[in-house]
Amino acid sequence: MRVVSLVPSLTEAVAVSVPGALVGVTDWCTHPAELADLGVSRIGGTKNPKVERILDLAPDLVIANVEENREPDLAALREAGVEVLVTVVCDIPQAFAELTRVLAACGATSRSRWLDEAETAWSDLPPPERRTTAVVPIWRRPWMVLGRDTFAGDVLSRLGVDHLYTTHADRYPRVPVEELRAAAPDVVVLPDEPYRFTAEDGPEAFPGLPCALVSGRHLTWYGPSLAEAPRVLGEALRAARR
């Protein structure tokens, strides 16, 4: 089986679970750490993959995501005779279902231990002691935040964090920072991707509000990181609320 992955989190899942299956990945695929030593080709970005380069790799399957990848690119691959598996992931249960489907399609012959560990980590979550309101910027210049029906929003909700734009008409609305401050959330959650918020770039825009700097991989990726995400994110959120 020759697989090209257009989704960083799925790249990690396949690399760990079906060694040797990957022949091509995006420039944004950073995990596992030894990915660079596996001899896979880089085929461009998630939004601008080099279709001809993918075709040159003669993949049996290309795995993609409805949100991360553009339909015209996927259509071009299909028209060239390549099978494309497109995932849809808006919450934790859907993530586990899609991961199971992807790994089976990539040739996995048994269930990965990390997948069982991840499902246990999320099913065994204790009820949150209290609910916390938040705004969750994912970009600045312009400011954009989590809106409706997002995987990251479901992750936070299960950890007791209710982001204030969960009913917005857009999935990633543009909201002026003045409005975000005026919403007076209990905490501002600042991930390090897709925009790389840091201690020096982000919190200064929200004076007087607690800010939680969190791992974007643990907040937005659906793969092996799900097993440790409740602990990693929980620690970051608790530190901000002290």
mmCIF file of C-alpha atoms in Angstrom:
data_model
loop_
_atom_site.group_PDB
_atom_site.id
_atom_site.type_symbol
_atom_site.label_atom_id
_atom_site.label_comp_id
_atom_site.label_asym_id
_atom_site.label_seq_id
_atom_site.Cartn_x
_atom_site.Cartn_y
_atom_site.Cartn_z
ATOM 1 C CA MET A 1 0.000 0.000 0.000
ATOM 2 C CA ARG A 2 1.335 3.402 -1.064
ATOM 3 C CA VAL A 3 -0.306 6.290 0.784
ATOM 4 C CA VAL A 4 -0.066 10.062 0.421
ATOM 5 C CA SER A 5 -1.393 12.073 3.356
ATOM 6 C CA LEU A 6 -2.617 15.637 2.966
ATOM 7 C CA VAL A 7 -3.488 15.970 6.669
ATOM 8 C CA PRO A 8 -0.743 16.362 9.320
ATOM 9 C CA SER A 9 -2.610 14.584 12.111
ATOM 10 C CA LEU A 10 -3.500 11.669 9.823
ATOM 11 C CA THR A 11 0.119 11.528 8.698
ATOM 12 C CA GLU A 12 1.156 10.898 12.282
ATOM 13 C CA ALA A 13 -1.558 8.289 12.779
ATOM 14 C CA VAL A 14 -0.586 6.339 9.649
ATOM 15 C CA ALA A 15 3.167 6.607 10.241
ATOM 16 C CA VAL A 16 2.804 5.180 13.750
ATOM 17 C CA SER A 17 0.198 2.539 12.907
ATOM 18 C CA VAL A 18 1.152 1.348 9.412
ATOM 19 C CA PRO A 19 4.934 1.705 9.102
ATOM 20 C CA GLY A 20 6.147 1.970 5.532
ATOM 21 C CA ALA A 21 2.783 2.900 4.014
ATOM 22 C CA LEU A 22 3.466 6.616 3.567
ATOM 23 C CA VAL A 23 5.214 7.727 0.386
ATOM 24 C CA GLY A 24 4.180 11.404 0.416
ATOM 25 C CA VAL A 25 3.200 14.013 3.020
ATOM 26 C CA THR A 26 2.656 17.762 3.168
ATOM 27 C CA ASP A 27 5.203 20.375 4.170
ATOM 28 C CA TRP A 28 3.205 20.860 7.389
ATOM 29 C CA CYS A 29 3.492 17.232 8.490
ATOM 30 C CA THR A 30 5.877 17.429 11.463
ATOM 31 C CA HIS A 31 5.084 14.272 13.442
ATOM 32 C CA PRO A 32 6.317 11.746 14.285
ATOM 33 C CA ALA A 33 9.701 13.342 14.909
ATOM 34 C CA GLU A 34 11.471 10.707 12.821
ATOM 35 C CA LEU A 35 9.294 11.441 9.784
ATOM 36 C CA ALA A 36 12.225 13.056 7.986
ATOM 37 C CA ASP A 37 14.134 9.758 8.211
ATOM 38 C CA LEU A 38 11.394 7.640 6.667
ATOM 39 C CA GLY A 39 12.181 8.604 3.083
ATOM 40 C CA VAL A 40 8.784 10.111 2.277
ATOM 41 C CA SER A 41 8.441 12.882 -0.316
ATOM 42 C CA ARG A 42 7.122 16.363 0.446
ATOM 43 C CA ILE A 43 4.281 17.328 -1.869
ATOM 44 C CA GLY A 44 3.514 20.947 -0.897
ATOM 45 C CA GLY A 45 1.018 22.432 1.513
ATOM 46 C CA THR A 46 -2.386 21.264 2.650
ATOM 47 C CA LYS A 47 -4.053 24.019 0.615
ATOM 48 C CA ASN A 48 -1.698 23.910 -2.359
ATOM 49 C CA PRO A 49 -0.438 20.352 -2.882
ATOM 50 C CA LYS A 50 1.556 19.687 -6.034
ATOM 51 C CA VAL A 51 -0.804 17.340 -7.844
ATOM 52 C CA GLU A 52 1.741 16.243 -10.441
ATOM 53 C CA ARG A 53 4.234 15.353 -7.735
ATOM 54 C CA ILE A 54 1.593 13.267 -5.997
ATOM 55 C CA LEU A 55 0.795 11.454 -9.239
ATOM 56 C CA ASP A 56 4.495 10.737 -9.796
ATOM 57 C CA LEU A 57 4.464 8.838 -6.490
ATOM 58 C CA ALA A 58 1.803 6.461 -7.891
ATOM 59 C CA PRO A 59 -0.192 6.263 -4.640
ATOM 60 C CA ASP A 60 -2.834 3.622 -4.041
ATOM 61 C CA LEU A 61 -4.630 6.066 -1.765
ATOM 62 C CA VAL A 62 -4.615 9.750 -0.869
ATOM 63 C CA ILE A 63 -6.095 10.663 2.508
ATOM 64 C CA ALA A 64 -7.584 14.120 2.959
ATOM 65 C CA ASN A 65 -9.940 16.153 5.109
ATOM 66 C CA VAL A 66 -12.935 18.177 4.026
ATOM 67 C CA GLU A 67 -11.786 21.209 6.014
ATOM 68 C CA GLU A 68 -8.024 21.121 5.500
ATOM 69 C CA ASN A 69 -7.897 20.385 1.778
ATOM 70 C CA ARG A 70 -9.425 22.029 -1.299
ATOM 71 C CA GLU A 71 -11.942 20.151 -3.408
ATOM 72 C CA PRO A 72 -10.388 21.189 -6.773
ATOM 73 C CA ASP A 73 -7.123 19.474 -5.794
ATOM 74 C CA LEU A 74 -8.943 16.334 -4.707
ATOM 75 C CA ALA A 75 -11.022 16.347 -7.890
ATOM 76 C CA ALA A 76 -7.867 16.565 -9.998
ATOM 77 C CA LEU A 77 -6.474 13.509 -8.237
ATOM 78 C CA ARG A 78 -9.691 11.562 -8.755
ATOM 79 C CA GLU A 79 -9.776 12.516 -12.420
ATOM 80 C CA ALA A 80 -6.261 11.102 -12.729
ATOM 81 C CA GLY A 81 -7.510 7.788 -11.372
ATOM 82 C CA VAL A 82 -6.299 8.094 -7.766
ATOM 83 C CA GLU A 83 -8.499 6.907 -4.921
ATOM 84 C CA VAL A 84 -9.103 9.728 -2.417
ATOM 85 C CA LEU A 85 -10.473 9.131 1.067
ATOM 86 C CA VAL A 86 -11.918 12.331 2.546
ATOM 87 C CA THR A 87 -12.467 12.551 6.285
ATOM 88 C CA VAL A 88 -14.928 14.741 8.194
ATOM 89 C CA VAL A 89 -14.036 15.406 11.841
ATOM 90 C CA CYS A 90 -16.080 17.811 13.966
ATOM 91 C CA ASP A 91 -15.931 16.131 17.366
ATOM 92 C CA ILE A 92 -14.134 13.473 19.391
ATOM 93 C CA PRO A 93 -16.404 10.488 18.549
ATOM 94 C CA GLN A 94 -16.184 11.340 14.851
ATOM 95 C CA ALA A 95 -12.403 11.539 15.144
ATOM 96 C CA PHE A 96 -12.179 7.992 16.481
ATOM 97 C CA ALA A 97 -14.537 6.684 13.812
ATOM 98 C CA GLU A 98 -12.602 8.359 11.013
ATOM 99 C CA LEU A 99 -9.237 7.262 12.384
ATOM 100 C CA THR A 100 -10.446 3.666 12.431
ATOM 101 C CA ARG A 101 -11.646 4.001 8.834
ATOM 102 C CA VAL A 102 -8.418 5.628 7.631
ATOM 103 C CA LEU A 103 -6.093 3.121 9.251
ATOM 104 C CA ALA A 104 -8.074 0.204 7.854
ATOM 105 C CA ALA A 105 -7.965 1.753 4.376
ATOM 106 C CA CYS A 106 -4.195 2.174 4.725
ATOM 107 C CA GLY A 107 -3.708 -1.514 5.436
ATOM 108 C CA ALA A 108 -3.633 -1.743 9.231
ATOM 109 C CA THR A 109 -4.164 -5.369 10.236
ATOM 110 C CA SER A 110 -4.777 -4.756 13.930
ATOM 111 C CA ARG A 111 -6.028 -1.969 16.162
ATOM 112 C CA SER A 112 -3.319 0.394 17.373
ATOM 113 C CA ARG A 113 -2.651 0.565 21.104
ATOM 114 C CA TRP A 114 -2.564 4.379 21.009
ATOM 115 C CA LEU A 115 -6.107 4.425 19.644
ATOM 116 C CA ASP A 116 -7.365 2.369 22.572
ATOM 117 C CA GLU A 117 -5.418 4.594 24.981
ATOM 118 C CA ALA A 118 -6.887 7.721 23.398
ATOM 119 C CA GLU A 119 -10.457 6.442 23.578
ATOM 120 C CA THR A 120 -9.933 5.505 27.225
ATOM 121 C CA ALA A 121 -8.430 8.909 28.024
ATOM 122 C CA TRP A 122 -11.513 10.677 26.707
ATOM 123 C CA SER A 123 -14.145 8.246 27.961
ATOM 124 C CA ASP A 124 -12.689 8.291 31.480
ATOM 125 C CA LEU A 125 -12.634 12.073 31.807
ATOM 126 C CA PRO A 126 -14.084 13.157 35.161
ATOM 127 C CA PRO A 127 -16.828 15.790 35.040
ATOM 128 C CA PRO A 128 -15.309 19.283 35.155
ATOM 129 C CA GLU A 129 -15.453 20.906 38.565
ATOM 130 C CA ARG A 130 -16.830 24.048 36.948
ATOM 131 C CA ARG A 131 -17.521 25.407 33.492
ATOM 132 C CA THR A 132 -15.263 28.144 32.142
ATOM 133 C CA THR A 133 -16.017 30.630 29.358
ATOM 134 C CA ALA A 134 -13.370 31.392 26.758
ATOM 135 C CA VAL A 135 -12.529 32.996 23.473
ATOM 136 C CA VAL A 136 -10.141 30.997 21.297
ATOM 137 C CA PRO A 137 -8.231 33.039 18.716
ATOM 138 C CA ILE A 138 -6.640 31.006 15.925
ATOM 139 C CA TRP A 139 -5.265 33.962 13.923
ATOM 140 C CA ARG A 140 -4.472 37.623 14.216
ATOM 141 C CA ARG A 141 -4.214 40.307 11.532
ATOM 142 C CA PRO A 142 -7.171 39.807 11.231
ATOM 143 C CA TRP A 143 -8.320 38.289 14.486
ATOM 144 C CA MET A 144 -10.209 35.013 13.955
ATOM 145 C CA VAL A 145 -11.654 32.706 16.593
ATOM 146 C CA LEU A 146 -13.266 29.305 16.926
ATOM 147 C CA GLY A 147 -16.923 29.403 15.937
ATOM 148 C CA ARG A 148 -19.517 26.686 15.439
ATOM 149 C CA ASP A 149 -19.052 22.941 14.886
ATOM 150 C CA THR A 150 -15.284 22.665 15.317
ATOM 151 C CA PHE A 151 -13.261 19.731 16.571
ATOM 152 C CA ALA A 152 -11.241 22.027 18.849
ATOM 153 C CA GLY A 153 -14.462 23.431 20.286
ATOM 154 C CA ASP A 154 -15.657 19.937 21.177
ATOM 155 C CA VAL A 155 -12.287 19.134 22.760
ATOM 156 C CA LEU A 156 -12.515 22.216 24.966
ATOM 157 C CA SER A 157 -16.143 21.594 25.863
ATOM 158 C CA ARG A 158 -15.277 18.131 27.162
ATOM 159 C CA LEU A 159 -12.635 19.770 29.339
ATOM 160 C CA GLY A 160 -15.165 22.189 30.817
ATOM 161 C CA VAL A 161 -14.432 25.172 28.564
ATOM 162 C CA ASP A 162 -17.305 26.827 26.683
ATOM 163 C CA HIS A 163 -16.064 29.196 24.007
ATOM 164 C CA LEU A 164 -18.284 32.201 23.465
ATOM 165 C CA TYR A 165 -18.688 31.969 19.692
ATOM 166 C CA THR A 166 -19.915 28.381 19.540
ATOM 167 C CA THR A 167 -23.264 29.493 18.050
ATOM 168 C CA HIS A 168 -21.791 31.938 15.542
ATOM 169 C CA ALA A 169 -22.924 31.463 11.950
ATOM 170 C CA ASP A 170 -19.316 31.005 10.811
ATOM 171 C CA ARG A 171 -16.968 28.238 11.848
ATOM 172 C CA TYR A 172 -14.035 30.650 12.116
ATOM 173 C CA PRO A 173 -15.479 34.142 12.416
ATOM 174 C CA ARG A 174 -13.446 37.314 12.147
ATOM 175 C CA VAL A 175 -14.014 39.298 15.327
ATOM 176 C CA PRO A 176 -12.334 42.604 16.235
ATOM 177 C CA VAL A 177 -10.064 42.219 19.223
ATOM 178 C CA GLU A 178 -11.985 44.987 21.007
ATOM 179 C CA GLU A 179 -15.090 42.795 20.847
ATOM 180 C CA LEU A 180 -13.170 39.786 22.118
ATOM 181 C CA ARG A 181 -11.974 41.776 25.121
ATOM 182 C CA ALA A 182 -15.442 43.185 25.759
ATOM 183 C CA ALA A 183 -16.886 39.648 25.854
ATOM 184 C CA ALA A 184 -15.009 39.262 29.165
ATOM 185 C CA PRO A 185 -14.292 35.534 29.002
ATOM 186 C CA ASP A 186 -12.906 33.681 32.014
ATOM 187 C CA VAL A 187 -9.869 32.761 29.924
ATOM 188 C CA VAL A 188 -8.361 33.425 26.497
ATOM 189 C CA VAL A 189 -7.078 30.207 24.935
ATOM 190 C CA LEU A 190 -4.113 30.835 22.629
ATOM 191 C CA PRO A 191 -2.870 27.818 20.632
ATOM 192 C CA ASP A 192 0.483 27.723 18.871
ATOM 193 C CA GLU A 193 -1.107 26.812 15.523
ATOM 194 C CA PRO A 194 -2.292 27.697 12.956
ATOM 195 C CA TYR A 195 -1.086 31.081 14.232
ATOM 196 C CA ARG A 196 1.860 30.681 16.567
ATOM 197 C CA PHE A 197 0.771 32.558 19.670
ATOM 198 C CA THR A 198 3.512 32.869 22.287
ATOM 199 C CA ALA A 199 3.985 34.541 25.650
ATOM 200 C CA GLU A 200 5.250 37.615 23.763
ATOM 201 C CA ASP A 201 2.705 37.520 20.927
ATOM 202 C CA GLY A 202 -0.941 37.322 21.944
ATOM 203 C CA PRO A 203 -1.481 37.858 25.680
ATOM 204 C CA GLU A 204 -0.617 41.559 25.408
ATOM 205 C CA ALA A 205 -3.810 42.046 23.372
ATOM 206 C CA PHE A 206 -5.921 40.919 26.355
ATOM 207 C CA PRO A 207 -4.764 42.959 29.356
ATOM 208 C CA GLY A 208 -6.361 41.847 32.587
ATOM 209 C CA LEU A 209 -7.615 38.546 31.175
ATOM 210 C CA PRO A 210 -6.033 35.172 32.020
ATOM 211 C CA CYS A 211 -4.426 33.614 28.932
ATOM 212 C CA ALA A 212 -3.732 29.913 28.441
ATOM 213 C CA LEU A 213 -0.984 29.147 25.936
ATOM 214 C CA VAL A 214 -1.806 25.669 24.651
ATOM 215 C CA SER A 215 -0.401 23.121 22.224
ATOM 216 C CA GLY A 216 -2.186 23.395 18.893
ATOM 217 C CA ARG A 217 -1.319 19.787 18.155
ATOM 218 C CA HIS A 218 -3.181 18.640 21.262
ATOM 219 C CA LEU A 219 -6.099 20.987 20.627
ATOM 220 C CA THR A 220 -6.687 20.444 16.901
ATOM 221 C CA TRP A 221 -5.002 17.183 15.820
ATOM 222 C CA TYR A 222 -6.856 13.875 15.729
ATOM 223 C CA GLY A 223 -4.195 11.197 15.996
ATOM 224 C CA PRO A 224 -1.837 9.746 18.619
ATOM 225 C CA SER A 225 -1.764 13.104 20.428
ATOM 226 C CA LEU A 226 -5.360 12.453 21.509
ATOM 227 C CA ALA A 227 -4.099 10.023 24.148
ATOM 228 C CA GLU A 228 -2.324 12.759 26.108
ATOM 229 C CA ALA A 229 -4.431 15.749 25.050
ATOM 230 C CA PRO A 230 -6.753 15.772 28.101
ATOM 231 C CA ARG A 231 -3.787 15.916 30.472
ATOM 232 C CA VAL A 232 -1.685 18.393 28.463
ATOM 233 C CA LEU A 233 -4.547 20.786 27.773
ATOM 234 C CA GLY A 234 -5.966 20.418 31.263
ATOM 235 C CA GLU A 235 -2.651 21.415 32.830
ATOM 236 C CA ALA A 236 -2.355 24.499 30.611
ATOM 237 C CA LEU A 237 -5.910 25.590 31.352
ATOM 238 C CA ARG A 238 -5.548 25.119 35.094
ATOM 239 C CA ALA A 239 -2.301 27.078 35.120
ATOM 240 C CA ALA A 240 -4.007 30.034 33.446
ATOM 241 C CA ARG A 241 -6.913 30.036 35.878
ATOM 242 C CA ARG A 242 -4.804 30.036 39.064
#
